[in-house]
């Protein structure tokens, strides 16, 4: 039996339908057939989805499903599904549920025995990763970094020893501060790729050390505008150096309040590291900074 078949829309089924992240031509034929054939489309923002449907001359009814109404709306959608309707779930752009609403709806569908069918399609994180030139065999997706500085630094610190490639989404308003925090926590030489406005007219992909990337962005305000993905190279240092990374971050914080000798003594006790190793690293860093 041929595993490939024509799109047939089933009753009592929720379809997860990816939409283009920029270029409308990236939508799949199956996605278009599904959006046209379902009873209802649950959209993160009906205004954005209306533009997409109008472009492809699709007239399916829409309803809003977003962060602020998902729990309340889900119960109504479940009733429609149980009554025999088919529903497509879409986000503003890309694959639904990837930093977008829909998790609760999908969870409830499984709880009441509603079938869920996912369609493959566009995803900014994966698109950026493929073009980054950074290892894509093992990676972790972390969504958006926290808005507040201390929480953002805490998140970055928790990923300090991560050897896999790290993927973040970032907003135009926080890009500079996030890069400064990355430099502080992960180091000025950590390699990062900024993928901006993917598949759109102003698409731009640029990779460099964290410090060089920050300076490059500061040269032109246009370089921090639009939808952005940060791809950060994983930590590939030896286990000896990895152990020292957190310790040295703590050392840098303590040095702001204490003498170098006292700071090194405390860090040595906390992390079980020999003091002479910390002293040597400090001397090496002084030489490198000259």
PDB file of C-alpha atoms in Angstrom:
ATOM      1  CA  UNK A   1       0.000   0.000   0.000  1.00  0.00           C
ATOM      2  CA  UNK A   2       1.317   3.438  -0.902  1.00  0.00           C
ATOM      3  CA  UNK A   3       2.201   5.362   2.260  1.00  0.00           C
ATOM      4  CA  UNK A   4       1.496   8.673   0.508  1.00  0.00           C
ATOM      5  CA  UNK A   5      -2.126   9.613   0.104  1.00  0.00           C
ATOM      6  CA  UNK A   6      -4.371  12.533  -0.708  1.00  0.00           C
ATOM      7  CA  UNK A   7      -5.393  14.798   2.164  1.00  0.00           C
ATOM      8  CA  UNK A   8      -8.618  13.515   3.707  1.00  0.00           C
ATOM      9  CA  UNK A   9     -10.008  15.515   6.613  1.00  0.00           C
ATOM     10  CA  UNK A  10     -11.466  13.393   9.405  1.00  0.00           C
ATOM     11  CA  UNK A  11     -14.233  14.344  11.801  1.00  0.00           C
ATOM     12  CA  UNK A  12     -13.489  14.821  15.499  1.00  0.00           C
ATOM     13  CA  UNK A  13      -9.854  15.641  14.734  1.00  0.00           C
ATOM     14  CA  UNK A  14      -7.502  18.466  15.668  1.00  0.00           C
ATOM     15  CA  UNK A  15      -4.910  19.343  13.004  1.00  0.00           C
ATOM     16  CA  UNK A  16      -1.725  21.170  13.988  1.00  0.00           C
ATOM     17  CA  UNK A  17      -0.880  23.207  10.897  1.00  0.00           C
ATOM     18  CA  UNK A  18       2.415  25.114  10.481  1.00  0.00           C
ATOM     19  CA  UNK A  19       2.262  28.355   8.511  1.00  0.00           C
ATOM     20  CA  UNK A  20       5.105  30.309   6.835  1.00  0.00           C
ATOM     21  CA  UNK A  21       7.505  32.276   9.046  1.00  0.00           C
ATOM     22  CA  UNK A  22       7.737  34.935   6.362  1.00  0.00           C
ATOM     23  CA  UNK A  23       7.544  33.813   2.750  1.00  0.00           C
ATOM     24  CA  UNK A  24       4.024  32.625   1.915  1.00  0.00           C
ATOM     25  CA  UNK A  25       5.400  30.281  -0.755  1.00  0.00           C
ATOM     26  CA  UNK A  26       6.830  28.072   2.010  1.00  0.00           C
ATOM     27  CA  UNK A  27       3.412  26.737   2.981  1.00  0.00           C
ATOM     28  CA  UNK A  28       2.797  23.112   1.981  1.00  0.00           C
ATOM     29  CA  UNK A  29       0.044  21.901  -0.311  1.00  0.00           C
ATOM     30  CA  UNK A  30      -1.213  19.636   2.472  1.00  0.00           C
ATOM     31  CA  UNK A  31      -1.448  22.605   4.851  1.00  0.00           C
ATOM     32  CA  UNK A  32      -3.505  24.566   2.322  1.00  0.00           C
ATOM     33  CA  UNK A  33      -5.815  21.604   1.690  1.00  0.00           C
ATOM     34  CA  UNK A  34      -6.299  21.152   5.436  1.00  0.00           C
ATOM     35  CA  UNK A  35      -7.015  24.840   6.127  1.00  0.00           C
ATOM     36  CA  UNK A  36      -9.576  24.852   3.339  1.00  0.00           C
ATOM     37  CA  UNK A  37     -11.328  21.644   4.370  1.00  0.00           C
ATOM     38  CA  UNK A  38     -11.602  21.860   8.189  1.00  0.00           C
ATOM     39  CA  UNK A  39     -14.730  23.197   9.899  1.00  0.00           C
ATOM     40  CA  UNK A  40     -12.861  25.839  11.885  1.00  0.00           C
ATOM     41  CA  UNK A  41      -9.385  27.381  12.269  1.00  0.00           C
ATOM     42  CA  UNK A  42      -8.210  28.289  15.776  1.00  0.00           C
ATOM     43  CA  UNK A  43      -5.664  31.083  15.298  1.00  0.00           C
ATOM     44  CA  UNK A  44      -3.299  32.874  17.670  1.00  0.00           C
ATOM     45  CA  UNK A  45      -4.154  36.182  15.976  1.00  0.00           C
ATOM     46  CA  UNK A  46      -7.101  36.107  13.584  1.00  0.00           C
ATOM     47  CA  UNK A  47      -5.902  39.288  11.860  1.00  0.00           C
ATOM     48  CA  UNK A  48      -2.641  37.681  10.755  1.00  0.00           C
ATOM     49  CA  UNK A  49      -4.333  34.458   9.727  1.00  0.00           C
ATOM     50  CA  UNK A  50      -6.992  36.340   7.739  1.00  0.00           C
ATOM     51  CA  UNK A  51      -4.237  37.837   5.589  1.00  0.00           C
ATOM     52  CA  UNK A  52      -2.793  34.383   4.934  1.00  0.00           C
ATOM     53  CA  UNK A  53      -6.183  32.891   4.065  1.00  0.00           C
ATOM     54  CA  UNK A  54      -7.053  35.829   1.826  1.00  0.00           C
ATOM     55  CA  UNK A  55      -3.784  35.389  -0.083  1.00  0.00           C
ATOM     56  CA  UNK A  56      -4.702  31.768  -0.857  1.00  0.00           C
ATOM     57  CA  UNK A  57      -8.436  32.466  -1.323  1.00  0.00           C
ATOM     58  CA  UNK A  58      -9.495  30.309   1.634  1.00  0.00           C
ATOM     59  CA  UNK A  59     -12.746  31.200   3.437  1.00  0.00           C
ATOM     60  CA  UNK A  60     -12.785  28.868   6.447  1.00  0.00           C
ATOM     61  CA  UNK A  61     -14.233  30.340   9.662  1.00  0.00           C
ATOM     62  CA  UNK A  62     -11.788  31.582  12.284  1.00  0.00           C
ATOM     63  CA  UNK A  63     -11.731  31.850  16.054  1.00  0.00           C
ATOM     64  CA  UNK A  64      -9.046  33.265  18.352  1.00  0.00           C
ATOM     65  CA  UNK A  65      -6.964  31.002  20.599  1.00  0.00           C
ATOM     66  CA  UNK A  66      -4.173  32.873  22.380  1.00  0.00           C
ATOM     67  CA  UNK A  67      -2.338  32.992  25.707  1.00  0.00           C
ATOM     68  CA  UNK A  68      -5.073  34.976  27.431  1.00  0.00           C
ATOM     69  CA  UNK A  69      -8.082  32.826  26.474  1.00  0.00           C
ATOM     70  CA  UNK A  70      -6.666  29.353  25.832  1.00  0.00           C
ATOM     71  CA  UNK A  71      -8.082  27.645  28.929  1.00  0.00           C
ATOM     72  CA  UNK A  72     -11.532  29.207  28.510  1.00  0.00           C
ATOM     73  CA  UNK A  73     -11.658  28.639  24.737  1.00  0.00           C
ATOM     74  CA  UNK A  74     -10.365  25.077  24.882  1.00  0.00           C
ATOM     75  CA  UNK A  75     -13.542  23.747  26.511  1.00  0.00           C
ATOM     76  CA  UNK A  76     -15.673  25.172  23.689  1.00  0.00           C
ATOM     77  CA  UNK A  77     -13.365  23.729  21.034  1.00  0.00           C
ATOM     78  CA  UNK A  78     -13.429  20.308  22.686  1.00  0.00           C
ATOM     79  CA  UNK A  79     -17.228  20.322  22.525  1.00  0.00           C
ATOM     80  CA  UNK A  80     -17.112  21.180  18.816  1.00  0.00           C
ATOM     81  CA  UNK A  81     -14.626  18.372  18.182  1.00  0.00           C
ATOM     82  CA  UNK A  82     -16.787  15.885  20.084  1.00  0.00           C
ATOM     83  CA  UNK A  83     -19.776  16.990  18.008  1.00  0.00           C
ATOM     84  CA  UNK A  84     -17.937  15.932  14.843  1.00  0.00           C
ATOM     85  CA  UNK A  85     -16.155  19.091  13.739  1.00  0.00           C
ATOM     86  CA  UNK A  86     -12.572  19.180  12.487  1.00  0.00           C
ATOM     87  CA  UNK A  87     -10.343  22.039  13.673  1.00  0.00           C
ATOM     88  CA  UNK A  88      -6.972  23.361  12.487  1.00  0.00           C
ATOM     89  CA  UNK A  89      -4.683  25.011  15.017  1.00  0.00           C
ATOM     90  CA  UNK A  90      -2.333  27.696  13.667  1.00  0.00           C
ATOM     91  CA  UNK A  91      -0.007  30.273  15.212  1.00  0.00           C
ATOM     92  CA  UNK A  92       1.017  33.655  13.842  1.00  0.00           C
ATOM     93  CA  UNK A  93       3.952  32.034  12.050  1.00  0.00           C
ATOM     94  CA  UNK A  94       5.751  28.711  12.028  1.00  0.00           C
ATOM     95  CA  UNK A  95       4.831  25.523  13.857  1.00  0.00           C
ATOM     96  CA  UNK A  96       2.147  25.887  16.561  1.00  0.00           C
ATOM     97  CA  UNK A  97       3.068  25.249  20.222  1.00  0.00           C
ATOM     98  CA  UNK A  98       6.732  26.228  19.693  1.00  0.00           C
ATOM     99  CA  UNK A  99       6.618  29.223  22.044  1.00  0.00           C
ATOM    100  CA  UNK A 100       2.989  29.665  21.008  1.00  0.00           C
ATOM    101  CA  UNK A 101      -0.422  28.704  22.463  1.00  0.00           C
ATOM    102  CA  UNK A 102      -1.995  25.281  21.986  1.00  0.00           C
ATOM    103  CA  UNK A 103      -0.429  23.021  24.608  1.00  0.00           C
ATOM    104  CA  UNK A 104      -3.511  22.939  26.814  1.00  0.00           C
ATOM    105  CA  UNK A 105      -5.817  22.248  23.860  1.00  0.00           C
ATOM    106  CA  UNK A 106      -3.692  19.326  22.659  1.00  0.00           C
ATOM    107  CA  UNK A 107      -3.446  17.964  26.202  1.00  0.00           C
ATOM    108  CA  UNK A 108      -7.230  18.093  26.615  1.00  0.00           C
ATOM    109  CA  UNK A 109      -7.781  16.421  23.241  1.00  0.00           C
ATOM    110  CA  UNK A 110      -5.786  13.384  24.359  1.00  0.00           C
ATOM    111  CA  UNK A 111      -7.574  13.364  27.710  1.00  0.00           C
ATOM    112  CA  UNK A 112     -11.002  13.018  26.055  1.00  0.00           C
ATOM    113  CA  UNK A 113      -9.963  10.771  23.179  1.00  0.00           C
ATOM    114  CA  UNK A 114      -9.810  13.339  20.358  1.00  0.00           C
ATOM    115  CA  UNK A 115      -7.326  12.487  17.602  1.00  0.00           C
ATOM    116  CA  UNK A 116      -4.489  14.960  17.024  1.00  0.00           C
ATOM    117  CA  UNK A 117      -2.738  15.054  13.626  1.00  0.00           C
ATOM    118  CA  UNK A 118       0.432  17.181  13.265  1.00  0.00           C
ATOM    119  CA  UNK A 119       1.550  18.478   9.868  1.00  0.00           C
ATOM    120  CA  UNK A 120       5.251  19.164   9.193  1.00  0.00           C
ATOM    121  CA  UNK A 121       6.296  22.650   8.211  1.00  0.00           C
ATOM    122  CA  UNK A 122       8.200  25.836   8.897  1.00  0.00           C
ATOM    123  CA  UNK A 123       9.953  26.467  12.220  1.00  0.00           C
ATOM    124  CA  UNK A 124      12.288  29.432  12.740  1.00  0.00           C
ATOM    125  CA  UNK A 125      14.489  27.603  15.263  1.00  0.00           C
ATOM    126  CA  UNK A 126      15.208  24.676  12.947  1.00  0.00           C
ATOM    127  CA  UNK A 127      15.565  26.891   9.871  1.00  0.00           C
ATOM    128  CA  UNK A 128      18.158  29.022  11.669  1.00  0.00           C
ATOM    129  CA  UNK A 129      20.002  25.982  13.029  1.00  0.00           C
ATOM    130  CA  UNK A 130      20.359  24.452   9.565  1.00  0.00           C
ATOM    131  CA  UNK A 131      22.004  27.597   8.220  1.00  0.00           C
ATOM    132  CA  UNK A 132      24.123  28.434  11.286  1.00  0.00           C
ATOM    133  CA  UNK A 133      27.199  26.370  10.502  1.00  0.00           C
ATOM    134  CA  UNK A 134      27.135  25.204  14.136  1.00  0.00           C
ATOM    135  CA  UNK A 135      26.768  21.514  14.991  1.00  0.00           C
ATOM    136  CA  UNK A 136      23.142  20.399  14.585  1.00  0.00           C
ATOM    137  CA  UNK A 137      23.478  16.771  15.694  1.00  0.00           C
ATOM    138  CA  UNK A 138      22.636  17.649  19.294  1.00  0.00           C
ATOM    139  CA  UNK A 139      20.862  20.825  20.363  1.00  0.00           C
ATOM    140  CA  UNK A 140      18.517  22.237  22.985  1.00  0.00           C
ATOM    141  CA  UNK A 141      15.780  24.782  22.363  1.00  0.00           C
ATOM    142  CA  UNK A 142      15.245  27.258  25.214  1.00  0.00           C
ATOM    143  CA  UNK A 143      12.603  29.627  23.820  1.00  0.00           C
ATOM    144  CA  UNK A 144      12.941  33.256  24.907  1.00  0.00           C
ATOM    145  CA  UNK A 145      15.393  34.316  27.596  1.00  0.00           C
ATOM    146  CA  UNK A 146      13.759  35.820  30.712  1.00  0.00           C
ATOM    147  CA  UNK A 147      12.925  39.534  30.565  1.00  0.00           C
ATOM    148  CA  UNK A 148      14.409  40.423  33.960  1.00  0.00           C
ATOM    149  CA  UNK A 149      18.190  40.693  34.109  1.00  0.00           C
ATOM    150  CA  UNK A 150      18.789  38.506  37.163  1.00  0.00           C
ATOM    151  CA  UNK A 151      16.532  35.731  35.876  1.00  0.00           C
ATOM    152  CA  UNK A 152      18.205  35.946  32.472  1.00  0.00           C
ATOM    153  CA  UNK A 153      21.658  35.606  34.014  1.00  0.00           C
ATOM    154  CA  UNK A 154      20.438  32.697  36.130  1.00  0.00           C
ATOM    155  CA  UNK A 155      19.147  30.918  33.015  1.00  0.00           C
ATOM    156  CA  UNK A 156      22.428  31.501  31.156  1.00  0.00           C
ATOM    157  CA  UNK A 157      24.405  30.276  34.149  1.00  0.00           C
ATOM    158  CA  UNK A 158      22.354  27.067  34.188  1.00  0.00           C
ATOM    159  CA  UNK A 159      23.389  26.516  30.552  1.00  0.00           C
ATOM    160  CA  UNK A 160      27.046  27.352  31.070  1.00  0.00           C
ATOM    161  CA  UNK A 161      28.216  23.743  30.872  1.00  0.00           C
ATOM    162  CA  UNK A 162      25.767  22.726  28.117  1.00  0.00           C
ATOM    163  CA  UNK A 163      27.740  20.987  25.372  1.00  0.00           C
ATOM    164  CA  UNK A 164      24.852  20.901  22.898  1.00  0.00           C
ATOM    165  CA  UNK A 165      24.099  23.778  20.545  1.00  0.00           C
ATOM    166  CA  UNK A 166      21.699  26.194  22.269  1.00  0.00           C
ATOM    167  CA  UNK A 167      18.812  27.908  20.460  1.00  0.00           C
ATOM    168  CA  UNK A 168      17.071  31.045  21.731  1.00  0.00           C
ATOM    169  CA  UNK A 169      14.442  33.353  20.305  1.00  0.00           C
ATOM    170  CA  UNK A 170      15.041  37.002  21.138  1.00  0.00           C
ATOM    171  CA  UNK A 171      13.168  40.285  20.738  1.00  0.00           C
ATOM    172  CA  UNK A 172      14.546  43.426  19.175  1.00  0.00           C
ATOM    173  CA  UNK A 173      14.178  45.331  22.473  1.00  0.00           C
ATOM    174  CA  UNK A 174      16.258  42.897  24.547  1.00  0.00           C
ATOM    175  CA  UNK A 175      18.884  41.700  22.057  1.00  0.00           C
ATOM    176  CA  UNK A 176      21.679  44.022  23.223  1.00  0.00           C
ATOM    177  CA  UNK A 177      21.173  43.350  26.933  1.00  0.00           C
ATOM    178  CA  UNK A 178      20.946  39.600  26.329  1.00  0.00           C
ATOM    179  CA  UNK A 179      24.214  39.587  24.369  1.00  0.00           C
ATOM    180  CA  UNK A 180      25.928  41.571  27.134  1.00  0.00           C
ATOM    181  CA  UNK A 181      24.747  38.977  29.660  1.00  0.00           C
ATOM    182  CA  UNK A 182      25.906  36.127  27.411  1.00  0.00           C
ATOM    183  CA  UNK A 183      29.345  37.723  27.244  1.00  0.00           C
ATOM    184  CA  UNK A 184      29.442  38.125  31.025  1.00  0.00           C
ATOM    185  CA  UNK A 185      28.306  34.556  31.757  1.00  0.00           C
ATOM    186  CA  UNK A 186      29.610  32.511  28.829  1.00  0.00           C
ATOM    187  CA  UNK A 187      32.584  34.598  27.751  1.00  0.00           C
ATOM    188  CA  UNK A 188      33.379  37.111  25.011  1.00  0.00           C
ATOM    189  CA  UNK A 189      34.706  34.396  22.696  1.00  0.00           C
ATOM    190  CA  UNK A 190      31.621  32.124  22.647  1.00  0.00           C
ATOM    191  CA  UNK A 191      30.574  31.720  18.998  1.00  0.00           C
ATOM    192  CA  UNK A 192      27.027  32.855  18.209  1.00  0.00           C
ATOM    193  CA  UNK A 193      24.955  33.100  15.039  1.00  0.00           C
ATOM    194  CA  UNK A 194      22.206  35.705  14.740  1.00  0.00           C
ATOM    195  CA  UNK A 195      19.543  34.710  12.193  1.00  0.00           C
ATOM    196  CA  UNK A 196      17.199  37.621  11.522  1.00  0.00           C
ATOM    197  CA  UNK A 197      14.023  37.933   9.439  1.00  0.00           C
ATOM    198  CA  UNK A 198      14.321  34.406   8.050  1.00  0.00           C
ATOM    199  CA  UNK A 199      12.684  33.823   4.636  1.00  0.00           C
ATOM    200  CA  UNK A 200      11.766  37.518   4.417  1.00  0.00           C
ATOM    201  CA  UNK A 201      13.127  40.243   2.171  1.00  0.00           C
ATOM    202  CA  UNK A 202      15.656  41.475   4.760  1.00  0.00           C
ATOM    203  CA  UNK A 203      16.866  38.015   5.821  1.00  0.00           C
ATOM    204  CA  UNK A 204      20.321  38.144   7.393  1.00  0.00           C
ATOM    205  CA  UNK A 205      22.505  35.456   9.011  1.00  0.00           C
ATOM    206  CA  UNK A 206      25.704  36.499  10.739  1.00  0.00           C
ATOM    207  CA  UNK A 207      28.042  34.528  13.002  1.00  0.00           C
ATOM    208  CA  UNK A 208      30.939  35.697  15.172  1.00  0.00           C
ATOM    209  CA  UNK A 209      32.285  35.635  18.710  1.00  0.00           C
ATOM    210  CA  UNK A 210      29.805  37.100  21.200  1.00  0.00           C
ATOM    211  CA  UNK A 211      31.809  40.295  21.582  1.00  0.00           C
ATOM    212  CA  UNK A 212      32.293  40.795  17.836  1.00  0.00           C
ATOM    213  CA  UNK A 213      28.611  40.057  17.189  1.00  0.00           C
ATOM    214  CA  UNK A 214      27.554  42.663  19.751  1.00  0.00           C
ATOM    215  CA  UNK A 215      29.831  45.298  18.208  1.00  0.00           C
ATOM    216  CA  UNK A 216      28.564  44.433  14.716  1.00  0.00           C
ATOM    217  CA  UNK A 217      24.952  44.927  15.825  1.00  0.00           C
ATOM    218  CA  UNK A 218      25.761  48.236  17.540  1.00  0.00           C
ATOM    219  CA  UNK A 219      27.147  49.582  14.249  1.00  0.00           C
ATOM    220  CA  UNK A 220      23.710  49.613  12.615  1.00  0.00           C
ATOM    221  CA  UNK A 221      20.274  49.804  14.286  1.00  0.00           C
ATOM    222  CA  UNK A 222      18.748  47.811  11.422  1.00  0.00           C
ATOM    223  CA  UNK A 223      20.733  44.769  12.568  1.00  0.00           C
ATOM    224  CA  UNK A 224      18.628  44.442  15.711  1.00  0.00           C
ATOM    225  CA  UNK A 225      15.196  44.682  14.074  1.00  0.00           C
ATOM    226  CA  UNK A 226      12.741  41.950  13.158  1.00  0.00           C
ATOM    227  CA  UNK A 227      12.223  38.352  14.244  1.00  0.00           C
ATOM    228  CA  UNK A 228      15.470  36.892  15.601  1.00  0.00           C
ATOM    229  CA  UNK A 229      17.001  33.546  16.495  1.00  0.00           C
ATOM    230  CA  UNK A 230      20.271  33.148  18.418  1.00  0.00           C
ATOM    231  CA  UNK A 231      22.268  29.960  17.862  1.00  0.00           C
ATOM    232  CA  UNK A 232      24.977  29.547  20.519  1.00  0.00           C
ATOM    233  CA  UNK A 233      27.799  27.048  20.181  1.00  0.00           C
ATOM    234  CA  UNK A 234      27.889  24.542  23.025  1.00  0.00           C
ATOM    235  CA  UNK A 235      30.635  24.389  25.636  1.00  0.00           C
ATOM    236  CA  UNK A 236      33.304  22.000  24.345  1.00  0.00           C
ATOM    237  CA  UNK A 237      36.000  22.685  26.921  1.00  0.00           C
ATOM    238  CA  UNK A 238      37.551  19.875  28.934  1.00  0.00           C
ATOM    239  CA  UNK A 239      35.800  18.762  32.111  1.00  0.00           C
ATOM    240  CA  UNK A 240      38.590  20.427  34.098  1.00  0.00           C
ATOM    241  CA  UNK A 241      37.816  23.770  32.495  1.00  0.00           C
ATOM    242  CA  UNK A 242      34.073  23.235  32.682  1.00  0.00           C
ATOM    243  CA  UNK A 243      34.298  22.787  36.456  1.00  0.00           C
ATOM    244  CA  UNK A 244      36.280  25.999  36.589  1.00  0.00           C
ATOM    245  CA  UNK A 245      33.778  27.978  34.517  1.00  0.00           C
ATOM    246  CA  UNK A 246      31.147  28.278  37.244  1.00  0.00           C
ATOM    247  CA  UNK A 247      33.820  28.738  39.867  1.00  0.00           C
ATOM    248  CA  UNK A 248      35.418  31.553  37.891  1.00  0.00           C
ATOM    249  CA  UNK A 249      32.095  33.275  37.430  1.00  0.00           C
ATOM    250  CA  UNK A 250      31.629  33.156  41.201  1.00  0.00           C
ATOM    251  CA  UNK A 251      35.187  34.419  41.616  1.00  0.00           C
ATOM    252  CA  UNK A 252      34.476  37.391  39.358  1.00  0.00           C
ATOM    253  CA  UNK A 253      31.434  38.303  41.461  1.00  0.00           C
ATOM    254  CA  UNK A 254      33.308  37.974  44.766  1.00  0.00           C
ATOM    255  CA  UNK A 255      36.222  40.053  43.503  1.00  0.00           C
ATOM    256  CA  UNK A 256      33.914  43.035  43.232  1.00  0.00           C
ATOM    257  CA  UNK A 257      33.417  42.977  47.017  1.00  0.00           C
ATOM    258  CA  UNK A 258      36.487  41.175  48.405  1.00  0.00           C
ATOM    259  CA  UNK A 259      40.233  41.021  47.938  1.00  0.00           C
ATOM    260  CA  UNK A 260      41.543  38.560  45.357  1.00  0.00           C
ATOM    261  CA  UNK A 261      43.085  36.388  48.066  1.00  0.00           C
ATOM    262  CA  UNK A 262      39.841  36.155  50.066  1.00  0.00           C
ATOM    263  CA  UNK A 263      37.750  35.573  46.943  1.00  0.00           C
ATOM    264  CA  UNK A 264      40.017  32.740  45.781  1.00  0.00           C
ATOM    265  CA  UNK A 265      39.989  31.143  49.228  1.00  0.00           C
ATOM    266  CA  UNK A 266      36.186  31.111  49.311  1.00  0.00           C
ATOM    267  CA  UNK A 267      35.812  29.783  45.755  1.00  0.00           C
ATOM    268  CA  UNK A 268      38.376  27.069  46.436  1.00  0.00           C
ATOM    269  CA  UNK A 269      36.353  25.895  49.447  1.00  0.00           C
ATOM    270  CA  UNK A 270      32.984  26.096  47.671  1.00  0.00           C
ATOM    271  CA  UNK A 271      34.031  24.195  44.536  1.00  0.00           C
ATOM    272  CA  UNK A 272      36.848  22.026  45.900  1.00  0.00           C
ATOM    273  CA  UNK A 273      39.440  23.541  43.578  1.00  0.00           C
ATOM    274  CA  UNK A 274      43.071  24.071  44.481  1.00  0.00           C
ATOM    275  CA  UNK A 275      43.867  27.741  45.134  1.00  0.00           C
ATOM    276  CA  UNK A 276      46.972  27.702  42.935  1.00  0.00           C
ATOM    277  CA  UNK A 277      44.821  26.743  39.917  1.00  0.00           C
ATOM    278  CA  UNK A 278      42.613  29.789  40.501  1.00  0.00           C
ATOM    279  CA  UNK A 279      45.630  32.039  40.992  1.00  0.00           C
ATOM    280  CA  UNK A 280      47.195  30.790  37.759  1.00  0.00           C
ATOM    281  CA  UNK A 281      43.990  31.372  35.810  1.00  0.00           C
ATOM    282  CA  UNK A 282      43.784  34.914  37.183  1.00  0.00           C
ATOM    283  CA  UNK A 283      47.354  35.627  36.114  1.00  0.00           C
ATOM    284  CA  UNK A 284      46.698  34.209  32.650  1.00  0.00           C
ATOM    285  CA  UNK A 285      43.581  36.348  32.300  1.00  0.00           C
ATOM    286  CA  UNK A 286      45.526  39.495  33.268  1.00  0.00           C
ATOM    287  CA  UNK A 287      48.071  38.687  30.542  1.00  0.00           C
ATOM    288  CA  UNK A 288      45.352  38.065  27.964  1.00  0.00           C
ATOM    289  CA  UNK A 289      43.626  41.368  28.781  1.00  0.00           C
ATOM    290  CA  UNK A 290      46.794  43.415  28.237  1.00  0.00           C
TER     291      UNK A 290
END
